[in-house]
Short mmCIF file of C-alpha atoms in Angstrom, two decimals:
data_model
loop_
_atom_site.label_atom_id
_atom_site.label_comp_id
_atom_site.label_asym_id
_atom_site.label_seq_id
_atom_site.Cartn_x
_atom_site.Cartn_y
_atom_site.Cartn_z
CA UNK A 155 -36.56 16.38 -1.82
CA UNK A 156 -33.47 13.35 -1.89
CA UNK A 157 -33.25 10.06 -0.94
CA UNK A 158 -36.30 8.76 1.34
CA UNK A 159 -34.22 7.82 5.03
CA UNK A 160 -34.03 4.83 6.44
CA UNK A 161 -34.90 3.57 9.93
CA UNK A 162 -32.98 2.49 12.49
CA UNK A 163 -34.34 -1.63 12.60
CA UNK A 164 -33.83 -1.07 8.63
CA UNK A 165 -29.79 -0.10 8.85
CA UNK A 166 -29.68 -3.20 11.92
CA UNK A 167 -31.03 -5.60 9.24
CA UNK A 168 -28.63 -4.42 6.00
CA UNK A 169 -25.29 -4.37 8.42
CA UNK A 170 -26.75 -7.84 9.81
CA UNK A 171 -27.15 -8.97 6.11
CA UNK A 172 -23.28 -7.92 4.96
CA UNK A 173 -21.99 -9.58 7.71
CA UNK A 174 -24.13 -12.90 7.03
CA UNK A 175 -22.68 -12.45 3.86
CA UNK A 176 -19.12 -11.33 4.46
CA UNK A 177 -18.98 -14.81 6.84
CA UNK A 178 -20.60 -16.72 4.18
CA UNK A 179 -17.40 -15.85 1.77
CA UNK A 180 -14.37 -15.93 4.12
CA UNK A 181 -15.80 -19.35 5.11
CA UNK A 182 -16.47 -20.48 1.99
CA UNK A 183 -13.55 -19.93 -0.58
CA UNK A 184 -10.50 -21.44 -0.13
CA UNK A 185 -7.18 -18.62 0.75
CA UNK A 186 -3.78 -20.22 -0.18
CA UNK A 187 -2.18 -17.96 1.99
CA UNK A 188 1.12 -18.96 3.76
CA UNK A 189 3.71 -16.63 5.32
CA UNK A 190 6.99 -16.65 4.50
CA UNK A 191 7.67 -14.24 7.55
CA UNK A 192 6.30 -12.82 10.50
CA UNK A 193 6.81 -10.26 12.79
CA UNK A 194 5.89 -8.02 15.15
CA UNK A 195 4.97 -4.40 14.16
CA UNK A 196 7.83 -3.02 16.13
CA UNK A 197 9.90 -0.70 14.02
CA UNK A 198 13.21 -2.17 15.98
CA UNK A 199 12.63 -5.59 13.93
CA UNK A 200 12.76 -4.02 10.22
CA UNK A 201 16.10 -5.75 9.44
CA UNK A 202 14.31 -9.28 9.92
CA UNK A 203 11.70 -8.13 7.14
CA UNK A 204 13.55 -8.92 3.46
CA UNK A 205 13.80 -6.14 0.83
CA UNK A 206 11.88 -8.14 -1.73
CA UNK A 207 8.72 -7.50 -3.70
CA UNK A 208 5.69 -9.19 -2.00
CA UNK A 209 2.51 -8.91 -0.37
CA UNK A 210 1.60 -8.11 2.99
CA UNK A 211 -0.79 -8.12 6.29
CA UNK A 212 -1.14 -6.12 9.24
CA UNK A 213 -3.35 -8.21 11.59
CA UNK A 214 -4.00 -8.63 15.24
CA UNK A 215 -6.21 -10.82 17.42
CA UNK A 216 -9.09 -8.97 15.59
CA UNK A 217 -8.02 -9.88 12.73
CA UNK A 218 -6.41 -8.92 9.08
CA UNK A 219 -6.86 -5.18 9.04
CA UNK A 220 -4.80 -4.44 6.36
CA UNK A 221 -3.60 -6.11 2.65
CA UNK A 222 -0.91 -4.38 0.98
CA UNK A 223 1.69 -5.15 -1.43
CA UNK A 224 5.30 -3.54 -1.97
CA UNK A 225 8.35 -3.48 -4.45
CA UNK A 226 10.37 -3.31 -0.82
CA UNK A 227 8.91 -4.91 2.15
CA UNK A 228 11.28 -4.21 4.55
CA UNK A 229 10.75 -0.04 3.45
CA UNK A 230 6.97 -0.90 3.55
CA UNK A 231 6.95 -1.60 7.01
CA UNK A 232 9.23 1.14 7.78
CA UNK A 233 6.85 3.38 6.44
CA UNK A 234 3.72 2.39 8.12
CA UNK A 235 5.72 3.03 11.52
CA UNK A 236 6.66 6.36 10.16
CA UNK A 237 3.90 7.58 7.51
CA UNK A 238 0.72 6.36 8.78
CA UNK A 239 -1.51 8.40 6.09
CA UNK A 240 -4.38 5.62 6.23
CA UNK A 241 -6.51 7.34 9.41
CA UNK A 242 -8.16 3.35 9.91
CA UNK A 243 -5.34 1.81 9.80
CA UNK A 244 -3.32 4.35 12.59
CA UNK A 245 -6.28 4.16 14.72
CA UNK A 246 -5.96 0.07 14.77
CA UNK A 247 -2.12 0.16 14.96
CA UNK A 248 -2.25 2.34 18.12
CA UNK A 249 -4.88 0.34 19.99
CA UNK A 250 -3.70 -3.12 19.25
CA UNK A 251 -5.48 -6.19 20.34
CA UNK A 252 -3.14 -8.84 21.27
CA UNK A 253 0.68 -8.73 19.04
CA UNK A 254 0.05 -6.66 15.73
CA UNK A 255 1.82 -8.35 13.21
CA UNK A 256 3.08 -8.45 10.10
CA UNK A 257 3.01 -10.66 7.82
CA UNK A 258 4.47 -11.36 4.06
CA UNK A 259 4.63 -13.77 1.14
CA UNK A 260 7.68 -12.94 -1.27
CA UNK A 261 5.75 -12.46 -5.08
CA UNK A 262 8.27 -11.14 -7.51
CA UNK A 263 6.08 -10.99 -10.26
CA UNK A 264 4.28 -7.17 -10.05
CA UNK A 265 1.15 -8.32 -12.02
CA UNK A 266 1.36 -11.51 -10.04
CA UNK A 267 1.44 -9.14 -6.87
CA UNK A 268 -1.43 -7.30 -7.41
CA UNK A 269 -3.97 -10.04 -8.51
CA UNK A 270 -2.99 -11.67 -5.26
CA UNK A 271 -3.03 -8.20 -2.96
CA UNK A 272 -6.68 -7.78 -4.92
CA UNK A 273 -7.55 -11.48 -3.87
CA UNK A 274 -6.66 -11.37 -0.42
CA UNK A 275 -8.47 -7.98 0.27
CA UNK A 276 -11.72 -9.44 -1.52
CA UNK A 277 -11.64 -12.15 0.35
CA UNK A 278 -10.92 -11.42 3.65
CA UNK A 279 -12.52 -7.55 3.71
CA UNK A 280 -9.68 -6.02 5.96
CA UNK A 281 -11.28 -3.05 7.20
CA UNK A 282 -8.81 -0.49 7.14
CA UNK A 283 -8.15 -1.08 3.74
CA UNK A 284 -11.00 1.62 2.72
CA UNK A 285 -12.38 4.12 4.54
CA UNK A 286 -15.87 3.49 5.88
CA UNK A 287 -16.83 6.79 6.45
CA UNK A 288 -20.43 6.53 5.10
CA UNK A 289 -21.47 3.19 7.03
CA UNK A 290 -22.84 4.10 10.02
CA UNK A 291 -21.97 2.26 13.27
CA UNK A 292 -24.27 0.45 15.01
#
């Protein structure tokens, strides 16, 4: 048989809900986020990036789109010029709203790194940072 469907005003009211919700957190907790760079995503600026260990955005007028963090920041953002393996994110990166930037805080510390990568991306839900391919768009 499987899973009994839901209707349309049903899927309105749960995507309706998560964003209630996903407003209701980025508003609510407090981000100690400050730069120590930024840049635009233009692969002729890499030498302004540092080759330090940190954590990173890509964001645009729409906002953060991506969290990442990297051993070498300056080769990070070489590579998302170059590799582009995250479908999401190359979609956003091509059709830029605004200046896409990007943006980095120098964390040496790996496990220091990747508890604050983990915070940033629960907090502020950058969208290409998983792939939404079973949430339907409505």
């Amino acid at each position: 048989m499987g899973e009994p469907q839901l209707k349309v005003g049903d899927w309105r009211e749960a995507v309706k809900s998560v964003r209630r919700d996903r407003v209701e957190r980025l508003l609510a907790r407090e981000i100690s986020w400050s730069p120590d760079g930024s840049i635009e995503l233009v692969l002729a600026r890499e030498f302004v990036v540092p080759d330090d260990p940190g954590v990173y955005l890509i964001h645009d007028l729409r906002g953060v789109l991506y969290v990442g963090q990297s051993r070498h920041l300056r080769q990070r953002f070489v590579q998302h010029d170059r590799l582009r393996r995250n479908r999401l994110l190359r979609l956003a990166i091509s059709r830029p709203v605004g200046i896409m930037k990007f943006s980095w805080r120098l964390v040496a510390d790996e496990e220091e790194r990747a508890v604050f990568e983990r915070e940033l991306i629960a907090i502020l839900q950058p969208v290409c940072n998983r792939q939404l391919l079973d949430t339907p768009l409505i």
